[in-house]
Short mmCIF file of C-alpha atoms and ligand atoms in Angstrom, two decimals:
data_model
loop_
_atom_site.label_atom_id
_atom_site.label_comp_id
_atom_site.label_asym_id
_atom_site.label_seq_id
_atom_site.Cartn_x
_atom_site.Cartn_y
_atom_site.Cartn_z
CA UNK A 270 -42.16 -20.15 44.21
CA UNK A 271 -38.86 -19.84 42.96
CA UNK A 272 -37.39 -22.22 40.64
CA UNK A 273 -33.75 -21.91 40.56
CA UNK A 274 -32.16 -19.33 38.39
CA UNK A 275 -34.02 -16.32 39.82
CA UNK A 276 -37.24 -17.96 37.45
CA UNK A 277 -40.35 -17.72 38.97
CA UNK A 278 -42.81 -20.77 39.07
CA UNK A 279 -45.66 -18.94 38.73
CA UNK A 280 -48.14 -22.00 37.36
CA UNK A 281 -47.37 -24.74 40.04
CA UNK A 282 -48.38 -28.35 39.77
CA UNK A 283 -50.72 -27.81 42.97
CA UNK A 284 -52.31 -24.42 41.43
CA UNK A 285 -52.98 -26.69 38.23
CA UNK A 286 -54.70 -29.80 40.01
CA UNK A 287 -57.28 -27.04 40.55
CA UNK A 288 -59.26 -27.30 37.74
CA UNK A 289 -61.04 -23.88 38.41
CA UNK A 290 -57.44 -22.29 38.67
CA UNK A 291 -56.76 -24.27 35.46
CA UNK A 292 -59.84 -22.72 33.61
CA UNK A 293 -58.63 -19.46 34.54
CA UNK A 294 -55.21 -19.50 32.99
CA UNK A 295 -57.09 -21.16 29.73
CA UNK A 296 -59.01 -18.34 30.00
CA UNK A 297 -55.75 -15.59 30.58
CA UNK A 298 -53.97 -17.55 27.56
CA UNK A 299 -56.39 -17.28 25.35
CA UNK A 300 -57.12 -13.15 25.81
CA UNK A 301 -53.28 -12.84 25.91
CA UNK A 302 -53.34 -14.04 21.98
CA UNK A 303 -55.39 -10.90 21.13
CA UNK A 304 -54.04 -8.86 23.68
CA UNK A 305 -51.01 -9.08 21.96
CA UNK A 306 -49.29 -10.73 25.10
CA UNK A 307 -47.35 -13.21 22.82
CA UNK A 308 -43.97 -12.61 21.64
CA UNK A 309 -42.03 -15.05 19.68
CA UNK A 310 -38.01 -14.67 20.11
CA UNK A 311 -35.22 -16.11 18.19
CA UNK A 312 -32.10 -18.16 19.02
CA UNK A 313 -29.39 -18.83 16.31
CA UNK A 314 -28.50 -22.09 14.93
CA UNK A 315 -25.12 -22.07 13.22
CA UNK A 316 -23.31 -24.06 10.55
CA UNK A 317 -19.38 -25.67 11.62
CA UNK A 318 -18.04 -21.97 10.63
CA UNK A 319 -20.62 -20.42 13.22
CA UNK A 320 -22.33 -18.52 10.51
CA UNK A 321 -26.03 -18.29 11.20
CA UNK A 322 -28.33 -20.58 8.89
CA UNK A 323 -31.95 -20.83 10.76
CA UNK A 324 -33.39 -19.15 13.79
CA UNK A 325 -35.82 -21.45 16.12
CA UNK A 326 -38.62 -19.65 17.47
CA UNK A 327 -39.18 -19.88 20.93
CA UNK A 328 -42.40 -18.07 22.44
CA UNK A 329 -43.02 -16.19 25.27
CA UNK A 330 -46.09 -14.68 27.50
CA UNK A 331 -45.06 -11.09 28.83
CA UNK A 332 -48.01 -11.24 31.62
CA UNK A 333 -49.24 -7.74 32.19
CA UNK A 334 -48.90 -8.79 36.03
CA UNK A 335 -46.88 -11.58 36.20
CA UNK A 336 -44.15 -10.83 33.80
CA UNK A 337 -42.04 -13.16 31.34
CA UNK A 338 -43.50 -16.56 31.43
CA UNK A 339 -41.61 -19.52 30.17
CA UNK A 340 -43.25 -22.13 27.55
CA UNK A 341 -42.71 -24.60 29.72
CA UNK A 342 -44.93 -23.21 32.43
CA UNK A 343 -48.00 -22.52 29.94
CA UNK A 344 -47.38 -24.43 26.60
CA UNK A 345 -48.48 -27.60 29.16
CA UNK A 346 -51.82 -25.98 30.04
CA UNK A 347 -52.52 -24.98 26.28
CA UNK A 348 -52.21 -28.49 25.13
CA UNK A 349 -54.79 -29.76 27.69
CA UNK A 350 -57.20 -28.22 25.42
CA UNK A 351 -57.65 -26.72 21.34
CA UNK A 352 -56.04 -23.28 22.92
CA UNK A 353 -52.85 -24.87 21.97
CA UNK A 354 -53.88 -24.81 18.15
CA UNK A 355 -54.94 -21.06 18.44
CA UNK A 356 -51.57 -20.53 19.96
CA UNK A 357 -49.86 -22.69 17.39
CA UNK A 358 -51.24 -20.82 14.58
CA UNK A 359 -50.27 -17.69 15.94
CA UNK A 360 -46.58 -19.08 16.33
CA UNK A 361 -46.67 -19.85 12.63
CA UNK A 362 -48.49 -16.84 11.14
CA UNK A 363 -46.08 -14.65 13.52
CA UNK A 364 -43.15 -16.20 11.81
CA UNK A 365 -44.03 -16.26 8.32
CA UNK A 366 -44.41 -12.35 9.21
CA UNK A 367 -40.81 -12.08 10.68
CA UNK A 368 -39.23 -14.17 8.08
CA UNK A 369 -38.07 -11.26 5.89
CA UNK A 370 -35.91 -9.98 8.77
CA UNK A 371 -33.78 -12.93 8.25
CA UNK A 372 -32.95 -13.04 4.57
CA UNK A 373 -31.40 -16.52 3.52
CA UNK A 374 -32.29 -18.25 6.94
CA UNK A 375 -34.83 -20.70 7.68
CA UNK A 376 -37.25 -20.58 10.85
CA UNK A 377 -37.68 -23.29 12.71
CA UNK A 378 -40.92 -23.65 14.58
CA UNK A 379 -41.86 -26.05 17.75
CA UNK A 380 -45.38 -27.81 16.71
CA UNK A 381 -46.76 -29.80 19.88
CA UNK A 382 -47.97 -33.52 19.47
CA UNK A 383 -51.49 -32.28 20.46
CA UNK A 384 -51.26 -30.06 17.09
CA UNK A 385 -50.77 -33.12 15.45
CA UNK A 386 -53.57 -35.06 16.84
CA UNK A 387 -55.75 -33.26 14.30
CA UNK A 388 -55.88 -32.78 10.17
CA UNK A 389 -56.42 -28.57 11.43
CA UNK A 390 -52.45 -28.64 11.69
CA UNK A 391 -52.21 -29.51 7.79
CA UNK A 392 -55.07 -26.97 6.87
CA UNK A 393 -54.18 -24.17 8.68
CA UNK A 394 -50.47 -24.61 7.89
CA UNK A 395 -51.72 -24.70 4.04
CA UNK A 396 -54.12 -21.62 4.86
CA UNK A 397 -51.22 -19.29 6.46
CA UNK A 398 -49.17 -20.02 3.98
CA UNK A 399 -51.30 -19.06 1.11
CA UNK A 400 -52.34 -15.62 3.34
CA UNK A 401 -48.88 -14.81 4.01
CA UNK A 402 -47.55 -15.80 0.85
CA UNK A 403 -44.56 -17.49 2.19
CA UNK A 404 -43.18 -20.97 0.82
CA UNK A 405 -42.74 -24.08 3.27
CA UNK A 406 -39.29 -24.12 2.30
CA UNK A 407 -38.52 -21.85 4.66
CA UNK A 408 -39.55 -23.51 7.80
CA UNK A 409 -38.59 -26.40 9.78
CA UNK A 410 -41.37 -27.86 11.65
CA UNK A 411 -39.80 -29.14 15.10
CA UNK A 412 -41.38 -32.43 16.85
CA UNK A 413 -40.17 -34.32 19.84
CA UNK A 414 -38.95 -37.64 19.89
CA UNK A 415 -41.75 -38.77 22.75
CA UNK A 416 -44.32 -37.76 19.97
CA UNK A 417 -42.45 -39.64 16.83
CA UNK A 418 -41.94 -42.56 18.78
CA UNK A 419 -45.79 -42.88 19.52
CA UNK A 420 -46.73 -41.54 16.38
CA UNK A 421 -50.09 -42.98 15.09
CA UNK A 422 -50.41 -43.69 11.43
CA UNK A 423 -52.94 -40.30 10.72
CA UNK A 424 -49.59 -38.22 12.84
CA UNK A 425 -46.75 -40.23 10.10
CA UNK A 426 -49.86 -38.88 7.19
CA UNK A 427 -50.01 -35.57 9.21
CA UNK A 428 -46.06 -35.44 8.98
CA UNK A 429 -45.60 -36.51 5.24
CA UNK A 430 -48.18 -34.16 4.31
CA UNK A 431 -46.29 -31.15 5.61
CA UNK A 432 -43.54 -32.60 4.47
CA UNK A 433 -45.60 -32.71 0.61
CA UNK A 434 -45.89 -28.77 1.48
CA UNK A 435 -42.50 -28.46 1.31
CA UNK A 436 -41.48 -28.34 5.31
CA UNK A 437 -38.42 -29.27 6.79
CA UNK A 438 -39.28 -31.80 9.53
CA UNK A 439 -36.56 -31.89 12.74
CA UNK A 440 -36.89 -34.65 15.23
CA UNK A 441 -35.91 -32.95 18.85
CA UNK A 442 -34.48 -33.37 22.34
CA UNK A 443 -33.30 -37.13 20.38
CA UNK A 444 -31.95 -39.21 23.19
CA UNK A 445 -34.66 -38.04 25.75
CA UNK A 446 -36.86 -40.63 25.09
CA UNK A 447 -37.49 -44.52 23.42
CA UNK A 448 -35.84 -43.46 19.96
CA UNK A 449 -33.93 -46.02 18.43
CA UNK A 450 -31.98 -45.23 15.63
CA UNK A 451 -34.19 -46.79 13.42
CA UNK A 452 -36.61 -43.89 13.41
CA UNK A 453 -34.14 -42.31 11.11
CA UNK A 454 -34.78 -44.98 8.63
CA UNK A 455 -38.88 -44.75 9.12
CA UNK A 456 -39.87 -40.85 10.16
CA UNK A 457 -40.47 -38.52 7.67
CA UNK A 458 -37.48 -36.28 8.95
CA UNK A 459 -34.88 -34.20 7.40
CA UNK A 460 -33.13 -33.64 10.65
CA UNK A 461 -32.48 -34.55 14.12
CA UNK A 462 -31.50 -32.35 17.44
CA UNK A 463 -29.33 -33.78 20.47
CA UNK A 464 -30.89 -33.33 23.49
CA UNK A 465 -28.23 -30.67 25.27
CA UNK A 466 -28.05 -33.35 28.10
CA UNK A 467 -25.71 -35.25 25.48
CA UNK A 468 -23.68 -32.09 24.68
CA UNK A 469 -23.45 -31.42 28.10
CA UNK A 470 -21.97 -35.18 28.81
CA UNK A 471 -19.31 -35.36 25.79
CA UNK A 472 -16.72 -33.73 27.78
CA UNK A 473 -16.77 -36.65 30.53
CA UNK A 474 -18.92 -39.35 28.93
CA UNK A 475 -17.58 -41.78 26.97
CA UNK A 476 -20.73 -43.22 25.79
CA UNK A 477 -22.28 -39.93 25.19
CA UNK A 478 -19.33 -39.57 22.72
CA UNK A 479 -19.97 -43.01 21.40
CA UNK A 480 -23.72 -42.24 20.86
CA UNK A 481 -23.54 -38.95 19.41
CA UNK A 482 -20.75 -40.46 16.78
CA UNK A 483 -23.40 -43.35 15.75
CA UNK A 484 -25.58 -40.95 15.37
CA UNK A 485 -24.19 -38.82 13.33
CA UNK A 486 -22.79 -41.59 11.20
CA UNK A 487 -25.94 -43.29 10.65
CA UNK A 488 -27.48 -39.53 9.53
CA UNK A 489 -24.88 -39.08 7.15
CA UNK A 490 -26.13 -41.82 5.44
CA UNK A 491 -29.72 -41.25 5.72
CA UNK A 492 -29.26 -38.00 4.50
CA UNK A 493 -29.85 -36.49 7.84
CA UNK A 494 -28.80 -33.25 9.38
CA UNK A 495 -27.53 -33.48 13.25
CA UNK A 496 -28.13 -30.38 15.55
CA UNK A 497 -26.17 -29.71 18.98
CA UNK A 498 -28.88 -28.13 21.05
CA UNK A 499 -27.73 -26.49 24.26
CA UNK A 500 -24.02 -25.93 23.42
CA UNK A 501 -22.67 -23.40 26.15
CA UNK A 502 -18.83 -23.41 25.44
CA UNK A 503 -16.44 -23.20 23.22
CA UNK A 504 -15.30 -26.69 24.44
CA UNK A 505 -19.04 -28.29 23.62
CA UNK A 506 -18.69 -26.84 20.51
CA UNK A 507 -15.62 -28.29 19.54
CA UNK A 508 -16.38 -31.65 21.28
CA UNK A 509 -20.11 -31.99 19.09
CA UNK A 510 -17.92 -30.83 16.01
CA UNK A 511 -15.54 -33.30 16.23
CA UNK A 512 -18.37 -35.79 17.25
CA UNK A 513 -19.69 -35.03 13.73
CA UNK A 514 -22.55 -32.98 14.30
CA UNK A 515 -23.31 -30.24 11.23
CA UNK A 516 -25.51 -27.54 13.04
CA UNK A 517 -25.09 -25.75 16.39
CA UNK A 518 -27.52 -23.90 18.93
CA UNK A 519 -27.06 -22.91 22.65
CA UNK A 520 -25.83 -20.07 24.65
CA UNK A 521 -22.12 -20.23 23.56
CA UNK A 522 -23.93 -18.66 20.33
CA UNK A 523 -26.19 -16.60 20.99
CA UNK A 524 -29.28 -16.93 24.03
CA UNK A 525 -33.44 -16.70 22.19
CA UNK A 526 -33.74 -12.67 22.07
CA UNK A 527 -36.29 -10.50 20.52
CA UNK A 528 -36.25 -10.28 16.40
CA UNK A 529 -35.02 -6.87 15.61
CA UNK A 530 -32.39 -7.70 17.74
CA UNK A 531 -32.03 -11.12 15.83
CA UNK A 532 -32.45 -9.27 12.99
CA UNK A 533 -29.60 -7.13 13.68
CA UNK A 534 -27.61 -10.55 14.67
CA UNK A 535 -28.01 -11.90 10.81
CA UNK A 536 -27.00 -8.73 9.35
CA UNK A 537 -23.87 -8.48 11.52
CA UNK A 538 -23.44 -12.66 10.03
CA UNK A 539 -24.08 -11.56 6.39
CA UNK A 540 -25.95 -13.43 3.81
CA UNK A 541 -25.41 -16.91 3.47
P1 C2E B 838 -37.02 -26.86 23.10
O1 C2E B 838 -37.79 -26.92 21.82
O2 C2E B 838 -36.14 -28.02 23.41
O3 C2E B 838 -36.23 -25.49 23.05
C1 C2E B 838 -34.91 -25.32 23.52
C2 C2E B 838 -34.91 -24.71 24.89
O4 C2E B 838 -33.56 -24.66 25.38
C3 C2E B 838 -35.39 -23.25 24.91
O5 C2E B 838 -36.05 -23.03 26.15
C4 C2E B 838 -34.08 -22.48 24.85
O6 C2E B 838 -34.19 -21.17 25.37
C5 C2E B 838 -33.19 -23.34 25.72
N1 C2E B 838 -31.77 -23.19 25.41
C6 C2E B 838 -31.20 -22.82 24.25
N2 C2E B 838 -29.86 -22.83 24.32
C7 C2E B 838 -29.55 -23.23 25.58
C8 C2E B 838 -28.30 -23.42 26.27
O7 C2E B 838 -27.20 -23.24 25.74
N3 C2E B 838 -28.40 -23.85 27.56
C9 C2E B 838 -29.59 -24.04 28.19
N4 C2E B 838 -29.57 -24.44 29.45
N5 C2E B 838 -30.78 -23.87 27.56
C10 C2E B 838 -30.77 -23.46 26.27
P2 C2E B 838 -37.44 -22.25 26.20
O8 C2E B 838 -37.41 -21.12 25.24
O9 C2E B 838 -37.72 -21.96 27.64
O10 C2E B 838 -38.47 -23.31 25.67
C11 C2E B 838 -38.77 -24.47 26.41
C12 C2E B 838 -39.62 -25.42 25.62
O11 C2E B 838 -40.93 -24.88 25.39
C13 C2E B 838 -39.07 -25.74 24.25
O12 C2E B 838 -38.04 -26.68 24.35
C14 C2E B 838 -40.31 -26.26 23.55
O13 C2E B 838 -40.53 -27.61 23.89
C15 C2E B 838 -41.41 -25.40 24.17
N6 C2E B 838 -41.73 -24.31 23.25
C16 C2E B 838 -41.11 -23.13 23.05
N7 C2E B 838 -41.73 -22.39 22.11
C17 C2E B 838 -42.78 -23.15 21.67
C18 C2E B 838 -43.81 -22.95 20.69
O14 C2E B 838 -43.87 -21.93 19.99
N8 C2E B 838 -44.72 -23.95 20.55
C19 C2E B 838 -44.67 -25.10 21.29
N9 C2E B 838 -45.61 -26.04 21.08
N10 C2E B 838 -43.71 -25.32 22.20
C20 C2E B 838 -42.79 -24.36 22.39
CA1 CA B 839 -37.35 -27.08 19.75
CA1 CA B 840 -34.95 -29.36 22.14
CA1 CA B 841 -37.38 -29.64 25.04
#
């Protein structure tokens, strides 16, 4: 089923109601960790200058049969069930492995709300560190807005005790869901991303100007960096600088590739 963009749906919501179907993608998921079916690529974020500061991480399934599979298509059937702390794990331990590629930048890695439904994300953050010999201090621990916003009081201990590690902790896709700006006075965050539907808006949307200026002057005093996600031209770019946000991702800068290839990217950048 194709799903614009030449992307292939290859999970479909029908497929999925089929809880025998569902079992065996669990079940394909799962092998794929040791199979070695996991890769996790890398997309730039930049400072105002466009120099390259961290890299999020951004996984992928290369399918034996089915080819390149999108986290959107299989991180939803992971979280239904523990596979997606196997899989989040891996995700971490992979990047604590790829961090020396990227001397002087941080990683930035996406931990689902399910992760942090249970004390295992604290422990086995804690554990890979202490195998890999890594610090905290260079990661950023990404959570979305939907999950801060109905954060229990065991997720806000989860999140300060990462935070106690060391961890950066982004809020992302801000503006998707119920966030008022008073999170930023009451999360345990050190930054916040703009959903790209924002970035996209600025050039026609006077209140998307008008809410990503708030923003960004309510961060400044909170201490709080402000990511463009999804900037695609040079126009965005200028539009979410001028807007006041610090830190840049999207297209315009470089699209989630492989990590010798990022690698290569952050060498071409030089050392911060
Ligand atoms: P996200 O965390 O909001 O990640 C940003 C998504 O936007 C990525 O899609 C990225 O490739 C895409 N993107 C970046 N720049 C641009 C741009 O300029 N224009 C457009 N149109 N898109 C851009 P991707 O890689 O398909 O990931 C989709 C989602 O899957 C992520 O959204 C995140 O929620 C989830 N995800 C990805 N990796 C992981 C992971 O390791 N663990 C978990 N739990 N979730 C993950
Ligand atoms: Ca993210
Ligand atoms: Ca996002
Ligand atoms: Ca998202």
């Amino acid at each position: 089923k194709a799903a614009g963009r030449g992307r292939v749906t290859v999970f479909d919501e029908e497929m999925l109601s089929d809880k025998r179907y569902r079992r065996l993608v669990e079940r394909e998921l799962r092998a794929a960790v040791y199979l070695g079916e996991l890769e996790l690529h890398y997309q730039p974020i930049v400072g105002t200058e466009g120099s390259i500061d961290a890299l999020e991480g951004l996984i992928r399934w290369r399918h034996p049969v089915r080819g390149l599979i999108s986290p959107a298509e299989f991180i939803p059937i992971a979280e239904r069930s523990t596979l997606i702390d196997m899989i989040g794990e891996w995700v971490f331990k992979r990047a604590c492995a790829d961090i020396g590629h990227f001397p002087g930048r941080r990683i930035s890695i996406n931990v689902s709300g399910e992760q942090l439904k249970r004390d295992e994300i604290v422990t086995m953050c804690e554990r890979v560190l202490r195998e890999t010999g890594r610090s905290a201090s260079g990661f950023i621990i990404e959570i979305t807005e939907t999950v801060a916003t109905a954060a229990t009081p065991e997720i806000l201990r989860r999140l300060e005790a990462l935070r106690g590690l060391g961890f950066h902790i982004a809020l992302d896709d801000f503006g998707t869901g119920h966030c008022g700006f008073n999170y930023l006075k009451t999360l345990p965050i050190d930054s916040v991303k703009i959903d790209r539907s924002y970035i996209r808006s600025l050039a026609h949307d006077q209140v998307a100007q008008i809410f990503v200026s708030a923003l960004t002057q309510i961060a400044r005093i909170q201490h709080i960096a402000i990511v463009a996600e999804g900037v695609e031209t040079a126009e965005e770019f200028t539009l979410a600088r001028t807007a006041g946000c610090g830190r840049f991702q999207g297209y315009f800068f470089g699209k989630p590739a492989p990590r010798d290839k990022t690698s290569a990217l952050c060498a071409a950048d030089g050392e911060p």
